[in-house]
Short mmCIF file of C-alpha atoms in Angstrom, two decimals:
data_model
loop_
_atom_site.label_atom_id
_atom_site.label_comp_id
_atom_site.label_asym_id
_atom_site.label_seq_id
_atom_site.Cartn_x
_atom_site.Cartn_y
_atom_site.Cartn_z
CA UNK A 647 85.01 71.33 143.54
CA UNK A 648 84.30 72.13 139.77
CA UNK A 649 84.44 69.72 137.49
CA UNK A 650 87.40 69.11 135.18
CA UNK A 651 86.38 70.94 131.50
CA UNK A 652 86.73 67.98 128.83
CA UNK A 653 86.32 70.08 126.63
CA UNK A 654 89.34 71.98 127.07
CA UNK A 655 91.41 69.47 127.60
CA UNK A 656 90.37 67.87 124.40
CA UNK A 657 91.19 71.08 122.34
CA UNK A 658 95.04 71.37 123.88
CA UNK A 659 95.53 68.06 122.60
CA UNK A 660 94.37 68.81 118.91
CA UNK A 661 97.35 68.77 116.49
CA UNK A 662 95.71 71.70 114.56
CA UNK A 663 95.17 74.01 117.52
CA UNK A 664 98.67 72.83 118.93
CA UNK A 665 100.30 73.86 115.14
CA UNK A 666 98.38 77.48 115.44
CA UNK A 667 99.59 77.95 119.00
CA UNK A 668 103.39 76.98 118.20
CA UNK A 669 103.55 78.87 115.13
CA UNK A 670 102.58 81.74 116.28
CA UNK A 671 105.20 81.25 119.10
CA UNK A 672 107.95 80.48 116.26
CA UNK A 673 106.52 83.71 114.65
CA UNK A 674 107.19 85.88 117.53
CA UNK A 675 110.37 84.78 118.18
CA UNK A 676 111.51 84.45 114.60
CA UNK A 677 112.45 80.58 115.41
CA UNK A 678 113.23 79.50 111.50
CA UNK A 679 114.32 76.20 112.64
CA UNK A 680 111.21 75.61 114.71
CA UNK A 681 108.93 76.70 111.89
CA UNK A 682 110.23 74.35 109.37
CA UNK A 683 110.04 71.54 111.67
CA UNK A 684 105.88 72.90 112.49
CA UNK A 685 105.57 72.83 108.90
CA UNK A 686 107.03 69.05 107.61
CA UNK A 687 104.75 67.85 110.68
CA UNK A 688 101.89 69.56 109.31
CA UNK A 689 102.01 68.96 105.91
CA UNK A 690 103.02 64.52 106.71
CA UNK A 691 99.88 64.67 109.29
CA UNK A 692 97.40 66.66 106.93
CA UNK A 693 97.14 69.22 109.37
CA UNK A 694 94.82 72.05 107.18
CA UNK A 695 97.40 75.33 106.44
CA UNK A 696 95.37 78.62 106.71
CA UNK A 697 96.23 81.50 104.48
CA UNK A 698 97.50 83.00 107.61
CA UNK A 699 100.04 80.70 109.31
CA UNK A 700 101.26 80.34 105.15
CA UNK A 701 102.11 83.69 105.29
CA UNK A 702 103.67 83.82 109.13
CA UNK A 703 106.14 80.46 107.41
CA UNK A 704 106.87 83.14 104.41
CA UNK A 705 107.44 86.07 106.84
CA UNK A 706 109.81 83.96 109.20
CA UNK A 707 111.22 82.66 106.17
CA UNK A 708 112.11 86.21 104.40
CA UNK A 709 113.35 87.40 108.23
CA UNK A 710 115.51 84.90 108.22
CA UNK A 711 117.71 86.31 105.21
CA UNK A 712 120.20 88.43 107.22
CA UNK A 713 121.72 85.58 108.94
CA UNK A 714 124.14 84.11 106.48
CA UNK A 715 123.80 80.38 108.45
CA UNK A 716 120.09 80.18 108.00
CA UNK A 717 119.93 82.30 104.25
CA UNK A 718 120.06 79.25 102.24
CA UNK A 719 117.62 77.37 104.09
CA UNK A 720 115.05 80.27 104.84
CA UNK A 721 115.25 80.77 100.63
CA UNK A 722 114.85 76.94 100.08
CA UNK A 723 112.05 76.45 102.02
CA UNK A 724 110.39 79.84 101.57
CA UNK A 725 109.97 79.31 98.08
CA UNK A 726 108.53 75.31 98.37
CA UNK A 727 105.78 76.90 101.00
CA UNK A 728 104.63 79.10 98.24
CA UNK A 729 104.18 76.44 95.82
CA UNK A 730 102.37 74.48 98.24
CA UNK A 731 100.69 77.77 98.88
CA UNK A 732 99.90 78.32 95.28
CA UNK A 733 98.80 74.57 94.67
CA UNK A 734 96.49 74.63 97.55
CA UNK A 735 94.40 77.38 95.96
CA UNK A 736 95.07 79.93 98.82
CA UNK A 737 95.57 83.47 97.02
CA UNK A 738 98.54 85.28 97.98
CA UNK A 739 98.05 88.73 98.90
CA UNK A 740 100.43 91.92 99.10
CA UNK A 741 102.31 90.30 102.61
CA UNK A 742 102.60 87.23 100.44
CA UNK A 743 104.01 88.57 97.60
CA UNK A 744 106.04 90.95 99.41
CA UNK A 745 107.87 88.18 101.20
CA UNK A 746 108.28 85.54 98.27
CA UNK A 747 109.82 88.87 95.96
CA UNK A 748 112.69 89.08 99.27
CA UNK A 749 113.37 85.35 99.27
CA UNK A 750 113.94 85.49 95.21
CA UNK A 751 116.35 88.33 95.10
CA UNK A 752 118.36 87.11 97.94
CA UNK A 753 118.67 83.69 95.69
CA UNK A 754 120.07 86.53 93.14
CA UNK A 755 116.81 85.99 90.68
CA UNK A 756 115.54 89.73 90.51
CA UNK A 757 113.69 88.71 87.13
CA UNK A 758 111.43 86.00 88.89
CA UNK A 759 110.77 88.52 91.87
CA UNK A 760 109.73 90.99 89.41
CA UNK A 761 107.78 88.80 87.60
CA UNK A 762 105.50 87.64 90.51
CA UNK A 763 105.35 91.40 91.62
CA UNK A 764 103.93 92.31 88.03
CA UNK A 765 101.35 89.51 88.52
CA UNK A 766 99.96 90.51 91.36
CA UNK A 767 96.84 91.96 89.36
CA UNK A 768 95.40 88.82 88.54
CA UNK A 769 95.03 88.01 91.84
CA UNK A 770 93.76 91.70 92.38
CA UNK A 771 96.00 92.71 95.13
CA UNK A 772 97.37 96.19 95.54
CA UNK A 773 101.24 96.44 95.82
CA UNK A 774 102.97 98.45 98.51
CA UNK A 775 105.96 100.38 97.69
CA UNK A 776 107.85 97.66 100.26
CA UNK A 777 106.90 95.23 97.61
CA UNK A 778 108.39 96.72 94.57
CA UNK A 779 111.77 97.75 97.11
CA UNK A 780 113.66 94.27 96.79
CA UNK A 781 113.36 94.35 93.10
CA UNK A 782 114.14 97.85 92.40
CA UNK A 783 117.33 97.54 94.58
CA UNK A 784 117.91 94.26 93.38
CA UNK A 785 118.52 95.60 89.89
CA UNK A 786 120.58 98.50 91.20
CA UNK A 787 122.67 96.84 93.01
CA UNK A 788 123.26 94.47 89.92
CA UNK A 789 123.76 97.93 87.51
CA UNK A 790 121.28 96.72 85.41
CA UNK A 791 119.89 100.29 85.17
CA UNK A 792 117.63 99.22 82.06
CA UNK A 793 115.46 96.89 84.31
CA UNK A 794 115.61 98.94 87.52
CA UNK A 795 114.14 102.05 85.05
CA UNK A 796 110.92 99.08 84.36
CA UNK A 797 110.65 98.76 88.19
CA UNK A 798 109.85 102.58 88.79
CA UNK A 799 107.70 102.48 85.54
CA UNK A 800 105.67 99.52 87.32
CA UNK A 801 105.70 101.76 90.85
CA UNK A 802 104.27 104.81 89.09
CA UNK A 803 101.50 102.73 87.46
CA UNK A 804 100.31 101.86 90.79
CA UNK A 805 100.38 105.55 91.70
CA UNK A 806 103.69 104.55 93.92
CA UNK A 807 106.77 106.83 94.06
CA UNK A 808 110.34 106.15 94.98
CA UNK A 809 111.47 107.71 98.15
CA UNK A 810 114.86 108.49 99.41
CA UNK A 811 116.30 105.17 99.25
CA UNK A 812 114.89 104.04 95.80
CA UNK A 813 115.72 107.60 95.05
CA UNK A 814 119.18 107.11 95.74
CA UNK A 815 119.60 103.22 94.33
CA UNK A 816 118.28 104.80 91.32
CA UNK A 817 120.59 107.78 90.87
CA UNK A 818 123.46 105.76 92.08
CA UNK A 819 123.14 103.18 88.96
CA UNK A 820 122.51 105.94 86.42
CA UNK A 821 125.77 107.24 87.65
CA UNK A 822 127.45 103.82 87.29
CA UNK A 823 126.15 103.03 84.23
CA UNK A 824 127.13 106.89 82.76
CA UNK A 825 123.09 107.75 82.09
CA UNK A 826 123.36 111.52 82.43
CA UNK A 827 119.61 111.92 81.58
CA UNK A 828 118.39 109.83 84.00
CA UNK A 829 121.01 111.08 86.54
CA UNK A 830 119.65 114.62 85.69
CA UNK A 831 115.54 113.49 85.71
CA UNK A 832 116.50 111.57 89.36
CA UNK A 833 118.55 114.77 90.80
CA UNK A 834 115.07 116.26 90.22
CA UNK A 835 112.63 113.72 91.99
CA UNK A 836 114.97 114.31 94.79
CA UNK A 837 114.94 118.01 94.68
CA UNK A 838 111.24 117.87 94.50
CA UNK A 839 110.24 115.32 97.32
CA UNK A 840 113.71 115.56 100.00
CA UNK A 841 114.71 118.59 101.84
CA UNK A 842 118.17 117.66 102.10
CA UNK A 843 120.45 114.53 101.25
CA UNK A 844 122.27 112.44 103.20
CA UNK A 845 126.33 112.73 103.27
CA UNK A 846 126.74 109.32 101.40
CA UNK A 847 123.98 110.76 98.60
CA UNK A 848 125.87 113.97 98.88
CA UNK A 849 129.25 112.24 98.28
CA UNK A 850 127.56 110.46 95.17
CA UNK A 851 126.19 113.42 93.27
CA UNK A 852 129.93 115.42 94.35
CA UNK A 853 131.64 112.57 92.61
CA UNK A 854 129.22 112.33 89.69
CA UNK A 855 129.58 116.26 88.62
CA UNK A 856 133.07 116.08 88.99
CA UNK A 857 133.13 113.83 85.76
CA UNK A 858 133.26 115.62 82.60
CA UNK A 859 129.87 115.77 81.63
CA UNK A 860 128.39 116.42 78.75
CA UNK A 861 126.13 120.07 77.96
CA UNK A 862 124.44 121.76 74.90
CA UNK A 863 123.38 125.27 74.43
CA UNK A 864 120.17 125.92 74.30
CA UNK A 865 117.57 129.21 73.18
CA UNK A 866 117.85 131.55 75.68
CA UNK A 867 113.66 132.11 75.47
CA UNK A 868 112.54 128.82 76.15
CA UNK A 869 114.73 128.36 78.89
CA UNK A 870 113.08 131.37 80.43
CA UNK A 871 109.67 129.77 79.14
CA UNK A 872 110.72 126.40 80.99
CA UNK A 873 111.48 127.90 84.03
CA UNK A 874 108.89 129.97 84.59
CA UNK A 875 106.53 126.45 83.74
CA UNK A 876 108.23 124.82 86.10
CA UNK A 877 108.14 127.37 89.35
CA UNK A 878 111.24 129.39 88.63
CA UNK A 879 114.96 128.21 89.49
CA UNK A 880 114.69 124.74 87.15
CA UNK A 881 113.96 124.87 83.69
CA UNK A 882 114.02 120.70 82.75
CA UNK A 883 115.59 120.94 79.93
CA UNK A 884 119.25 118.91 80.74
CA UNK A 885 122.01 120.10 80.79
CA UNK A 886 123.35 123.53 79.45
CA UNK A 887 126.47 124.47 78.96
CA UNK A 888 129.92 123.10 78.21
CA UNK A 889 133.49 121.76 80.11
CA UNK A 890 133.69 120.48 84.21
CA UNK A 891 131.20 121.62 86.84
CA UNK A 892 133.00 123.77 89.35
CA UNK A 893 132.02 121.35 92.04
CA UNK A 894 132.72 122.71 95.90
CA UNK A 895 131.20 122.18 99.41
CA UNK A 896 129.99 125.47 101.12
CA UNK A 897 126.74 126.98 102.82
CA UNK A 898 123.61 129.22 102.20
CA UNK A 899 123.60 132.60 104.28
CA UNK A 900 120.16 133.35 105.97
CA UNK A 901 119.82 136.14 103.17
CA UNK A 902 119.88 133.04 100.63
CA UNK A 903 122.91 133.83 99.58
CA UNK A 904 125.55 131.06 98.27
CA UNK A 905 128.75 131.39 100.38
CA UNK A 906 130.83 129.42 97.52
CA UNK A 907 130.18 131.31 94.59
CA UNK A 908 128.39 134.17 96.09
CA UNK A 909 124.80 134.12 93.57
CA UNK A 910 121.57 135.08 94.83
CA UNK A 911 119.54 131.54 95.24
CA UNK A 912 115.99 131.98 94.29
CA UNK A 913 113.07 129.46 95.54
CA UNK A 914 111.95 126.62 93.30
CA UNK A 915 108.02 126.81 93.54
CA UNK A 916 106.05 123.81 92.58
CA UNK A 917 105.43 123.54 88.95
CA UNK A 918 102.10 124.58 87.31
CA UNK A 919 100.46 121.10 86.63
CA UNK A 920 100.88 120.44 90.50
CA UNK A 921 99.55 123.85 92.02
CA UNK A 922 96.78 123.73 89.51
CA UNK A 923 95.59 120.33 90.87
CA UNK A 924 96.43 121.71 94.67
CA UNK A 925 93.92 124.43 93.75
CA UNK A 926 91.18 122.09 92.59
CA UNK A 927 91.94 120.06 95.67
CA UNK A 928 91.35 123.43 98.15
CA UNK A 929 88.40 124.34 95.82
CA UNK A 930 86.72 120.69 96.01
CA UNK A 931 87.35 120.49 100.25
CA UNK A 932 85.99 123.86 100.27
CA UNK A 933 82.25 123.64 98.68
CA UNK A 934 81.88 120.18 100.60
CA UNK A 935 81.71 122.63 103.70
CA UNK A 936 80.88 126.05 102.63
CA UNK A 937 77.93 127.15 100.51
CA UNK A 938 79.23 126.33 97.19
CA UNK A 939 77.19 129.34 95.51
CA UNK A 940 79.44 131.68 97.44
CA UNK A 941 82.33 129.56 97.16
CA UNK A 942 81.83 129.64 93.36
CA UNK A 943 81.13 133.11 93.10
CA UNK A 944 84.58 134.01 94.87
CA UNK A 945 86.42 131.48 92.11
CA UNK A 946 84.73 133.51 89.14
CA UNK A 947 86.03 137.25 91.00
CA UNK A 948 89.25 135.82 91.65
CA UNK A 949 89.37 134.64 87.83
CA UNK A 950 88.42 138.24 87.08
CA UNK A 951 90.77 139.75 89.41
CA UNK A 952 94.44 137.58 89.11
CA UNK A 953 96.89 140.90 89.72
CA UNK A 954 97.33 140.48 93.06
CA UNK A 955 101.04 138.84 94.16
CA UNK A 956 100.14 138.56 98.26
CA UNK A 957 97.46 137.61 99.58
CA UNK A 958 96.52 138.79 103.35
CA UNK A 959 94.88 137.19 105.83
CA UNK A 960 93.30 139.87 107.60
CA UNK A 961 91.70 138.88 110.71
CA UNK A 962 95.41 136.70 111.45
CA UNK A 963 97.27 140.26 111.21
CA UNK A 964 94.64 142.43 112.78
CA UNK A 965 94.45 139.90 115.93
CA UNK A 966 98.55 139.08 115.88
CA UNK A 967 99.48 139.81 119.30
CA UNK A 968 96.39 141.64 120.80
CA UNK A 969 95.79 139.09 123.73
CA UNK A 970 96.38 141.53 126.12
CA UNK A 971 93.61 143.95 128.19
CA UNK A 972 92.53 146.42 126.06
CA UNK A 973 93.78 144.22 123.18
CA UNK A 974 91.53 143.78 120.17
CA UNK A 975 91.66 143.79 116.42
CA UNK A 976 94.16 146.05 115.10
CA UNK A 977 93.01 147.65 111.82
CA UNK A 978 96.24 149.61 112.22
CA UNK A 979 98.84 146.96 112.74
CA UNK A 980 97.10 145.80 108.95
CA UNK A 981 97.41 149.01 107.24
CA UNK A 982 100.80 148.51 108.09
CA UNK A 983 101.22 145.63 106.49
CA UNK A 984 99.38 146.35 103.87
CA UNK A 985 101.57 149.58 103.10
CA UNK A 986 104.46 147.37 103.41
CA UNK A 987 103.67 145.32 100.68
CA UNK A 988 103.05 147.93 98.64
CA UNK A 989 106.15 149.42 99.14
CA UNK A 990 108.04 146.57 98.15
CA UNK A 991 106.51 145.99 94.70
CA UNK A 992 104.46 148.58 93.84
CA UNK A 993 101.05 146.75 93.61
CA UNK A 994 98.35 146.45 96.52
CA UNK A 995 97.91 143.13 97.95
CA UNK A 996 94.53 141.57 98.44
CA UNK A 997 92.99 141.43 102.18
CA UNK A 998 90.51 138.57 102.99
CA UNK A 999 88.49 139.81 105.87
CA UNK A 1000 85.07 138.14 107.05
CA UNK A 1001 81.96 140.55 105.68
CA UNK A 1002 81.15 140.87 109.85
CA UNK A 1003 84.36 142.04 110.85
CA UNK A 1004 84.38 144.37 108.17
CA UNK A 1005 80.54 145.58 109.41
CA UNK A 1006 82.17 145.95 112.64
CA UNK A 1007 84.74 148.26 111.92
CA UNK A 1008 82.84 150.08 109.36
CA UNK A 1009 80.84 151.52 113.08
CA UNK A 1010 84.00 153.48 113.98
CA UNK A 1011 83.86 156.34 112.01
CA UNK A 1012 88.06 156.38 112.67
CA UNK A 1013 88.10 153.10 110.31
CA UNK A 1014 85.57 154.11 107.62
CA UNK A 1015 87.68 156.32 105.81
CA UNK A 1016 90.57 153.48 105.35
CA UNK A 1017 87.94 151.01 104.52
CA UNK A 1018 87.06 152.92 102.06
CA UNK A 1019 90.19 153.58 100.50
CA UNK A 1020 90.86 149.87 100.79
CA UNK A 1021 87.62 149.40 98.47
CA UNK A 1022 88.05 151.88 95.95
CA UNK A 1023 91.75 150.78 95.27
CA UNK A 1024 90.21 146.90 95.15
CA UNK A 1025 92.26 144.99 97.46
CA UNK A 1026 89.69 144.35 100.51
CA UNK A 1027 87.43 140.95 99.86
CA UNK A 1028 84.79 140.75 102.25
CA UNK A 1029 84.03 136.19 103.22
CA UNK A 1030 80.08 135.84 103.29
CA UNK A 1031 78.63 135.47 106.77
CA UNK A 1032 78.87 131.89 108.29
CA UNK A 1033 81.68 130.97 105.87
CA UNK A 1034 85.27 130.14 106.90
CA UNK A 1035 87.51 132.85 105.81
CA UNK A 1036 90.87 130.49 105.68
CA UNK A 1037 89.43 128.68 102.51
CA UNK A 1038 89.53 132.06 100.90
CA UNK A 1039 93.09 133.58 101.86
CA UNK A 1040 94.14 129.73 101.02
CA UNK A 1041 92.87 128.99 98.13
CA UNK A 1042 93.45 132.80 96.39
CA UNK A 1043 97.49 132.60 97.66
CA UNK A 1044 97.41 129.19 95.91
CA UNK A 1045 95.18 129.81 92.63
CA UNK A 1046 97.52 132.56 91.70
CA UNK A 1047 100.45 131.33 93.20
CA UNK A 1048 101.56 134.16 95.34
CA UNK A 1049 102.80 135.46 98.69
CA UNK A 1050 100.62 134.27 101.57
CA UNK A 1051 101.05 136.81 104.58
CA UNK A 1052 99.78 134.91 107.55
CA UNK A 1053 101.31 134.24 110.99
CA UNK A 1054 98.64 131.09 110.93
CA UNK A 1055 100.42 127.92 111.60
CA UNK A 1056 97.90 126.26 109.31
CA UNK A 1057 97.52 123.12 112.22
CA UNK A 1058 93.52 123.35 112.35
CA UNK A 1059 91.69 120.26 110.89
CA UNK A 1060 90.97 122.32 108.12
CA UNK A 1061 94.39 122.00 106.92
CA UNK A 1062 94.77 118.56 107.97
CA UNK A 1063 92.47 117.53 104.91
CA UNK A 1064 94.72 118.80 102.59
CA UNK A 1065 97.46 116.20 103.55
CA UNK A 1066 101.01 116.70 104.60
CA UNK A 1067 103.83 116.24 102.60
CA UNK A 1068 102.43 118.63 99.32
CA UNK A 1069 100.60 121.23 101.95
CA UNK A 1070 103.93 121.42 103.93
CA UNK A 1071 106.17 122.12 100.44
CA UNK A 1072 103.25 124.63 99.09
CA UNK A 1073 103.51 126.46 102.58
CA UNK A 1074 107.35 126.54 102.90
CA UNK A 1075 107.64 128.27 99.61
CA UNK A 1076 104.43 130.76 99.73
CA UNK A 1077 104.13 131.73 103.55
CA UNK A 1078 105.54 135.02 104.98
CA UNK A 1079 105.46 135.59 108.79
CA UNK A 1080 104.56 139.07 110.06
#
């Protein structure tokens, strides 16, 4: 028979590892009541508070705020653990923060929330956009559109942007408060980050444009200027033109046509500031893992040679569909597209093709004659051997910001590096399917 373990024993019987144990119980279960009591026996028995179990109080406390019987309570006693938080030298971080800012707009005092948000520098702690959320909608919800407008200026500061619901808060007191500037700059963050809005958001902007509002005329040449700056379709400038919106519900044909009105929608590109940095951003992944001699080289013929308006990726269309027996690359099935394009505009596009594929073919004496023909008119680009040929089609479609003809899903890790939410918007407007 073993002997019992003092030790142990001892330990379930200290008040400090019996606190830790319970709290964490009270913090699983969300047990406000339970907390409060751990808490007033730890503080009137000296039990030491770590910077953790402060902020599992604070986050029970700030979870606490949806029930209306334990609201005033969770706020009360929320905001005395910080203090004692505060005034036993433990530095908040962004949880901290995050949960104190809650417990201060739900006592209605968006200015102290925002204030203690603001000073989270000098205890050099990084904000989340959760932590800036209570204020924000604090302020919209309140229609003080002046302060919410400071909020988003703090956000972007921290290199933080509003999605759809601070999007929407945001648009929805501009409304209110009959900003039509900031109603226009917000329609535009959304048009730029959401692919669609939700019905209430839809019902909001429907509403808004069936005010009366206000227009001015503007020089015909720097709208065209502006909207060819800004990726065609949007010019930025407010609004033009004079008297009610026709405002009506409808849908886009597959052909891009407007059902309602029965224009010709064009595609918003991303404006020029962003695809330049996208560019640099290919260009930089790209010489960390090709040789950046031949990587720069390509830049400086590309800089000489910025015609093209489609880009090819020729292995993708000379392979598309050839997985069968005597399947192989199809230098026919790319002359066709090739042709194609040329066709539709007039001007040769530019095929990327990998220097040994193109040695390859140049051994069929059927191929050498195209291949040929394909040099002399400028618009075949042979990848060095042992380089990557995507970072070439990719970054040439995106440097001059044309049509990328590819039936490349663009999954590979490769792609995965450039991040998702810009890559995805940059694809959706520049990638054809064969």
């Amino acid at each position: 028979m073993n002997p019992p373990n003092h030790k142990k024993k001892h330990k379930s019987h200290n008040p400090a590892s019996k606190f830790r144990s319970d709290l964490d119980k009270c913090t699983k279960n969300k047990d406000l009541t339970a907390a409060i009591s751990l808490y007033e026996f730890a503080v009137a028995h000296k039990i030491p508070i770590s910077h953790h179990h402060f902020n599992s109080l604070l986050y029970i406390c700030s979870n606490s705020l949806a029930d209306p019987t334990s609201k005033h309570a969770a706020i009360e006693h929320g905001l005395r653990i910080f203090s004692h938080m505060l005034a036993n030298n433990t530095s908040p971080n962004e949880a901290t923060i995050t949960a104190v800012a809650r417990l201060a707009v739900a006592k209605g005092d968006g200015d102290k929330a925002f204030e203690l948000v603001k000073g989270m520098r000098k205890y050099n702690v990084l904000p989340k956009l959760r932590t800036y959320s209570p204020v924000l909608m604090c302020f919209c919800g309140g229609l003080e559109a002046e302060k919410a407008y400071l909020v988003e200026e703090e956000m972007l500061k921290a290199r933080l942007r509003a999605e759809e619901a601070e999007l929407a808060a945001l648009l929805r007191v501009s409304m209110e408060c009959g900003r039509g500037d900031k109603v226009y700059e917000y329609l535009h963050k959304i048009r730029g980050c959401l692919g669609c809005v939700s019905g209430p958001m839809a019902e909001a902007i429907e509403n808004w444009f069936g005010r009366e509002v206000a227009g001015e005329d503007l020089d015909e040449g720097l709208v065209r200027e502006a909207v060819l700056r800004n990726g065609g379709g949007w010019h930025g400038l407010g609004w033009i033109g004079k008297g009610k919106w026709v405002v009506l519900r409808s849908i886009v044909g597959s052909d891009g046509c407007c059902c309602g009105c029965g224009e010709q929608l064009v595609c918003v590109d991303i404006d020029r500031v962003e695809t330049e940095k996208f560019a640099r951003s290919v260009a930089s992944l790209a010489m960390e893992r090709e040789v950046q001699s031949n990587f720069t080289e390509f830049q400086n013929w590309l800089d000489e040679h910025s015609e093209y308006e489609a880009i090819v990726d020729g292995a993708n269309i000379g392979l598309f569909q050839q997985n069968f027996a005597d399947g192989g690359f199809s230098i026919s099935q790319l002359d066709a597209v090739v042709k194609e394009l040329y066709n539709k505009n007039k001007k040769w596009p530019l095929v990327v093709l990998h220097n040994k594929r193109i040695r390859t073919l140049l051994e069929s004496s059927s191929n050498r004659e195209l291949l040929q023909e394909w040099m002399d008119q400028g618009l075949l680009y042979g990848t060095p051997y042992g380089s990557n040929d995507d970072w070439y089609w990719l970054y040439a479609a995106v440097k001059l910001r044309c049509l990328l003809v590819t039936n490349d899903e663009m999954r590979d890790h490769i792609f995965e590096l450039l991040g998702s939410s810009f890559f995805l918007k940059w694809k959706e407007r520049h990638q054809e399917l064969v």
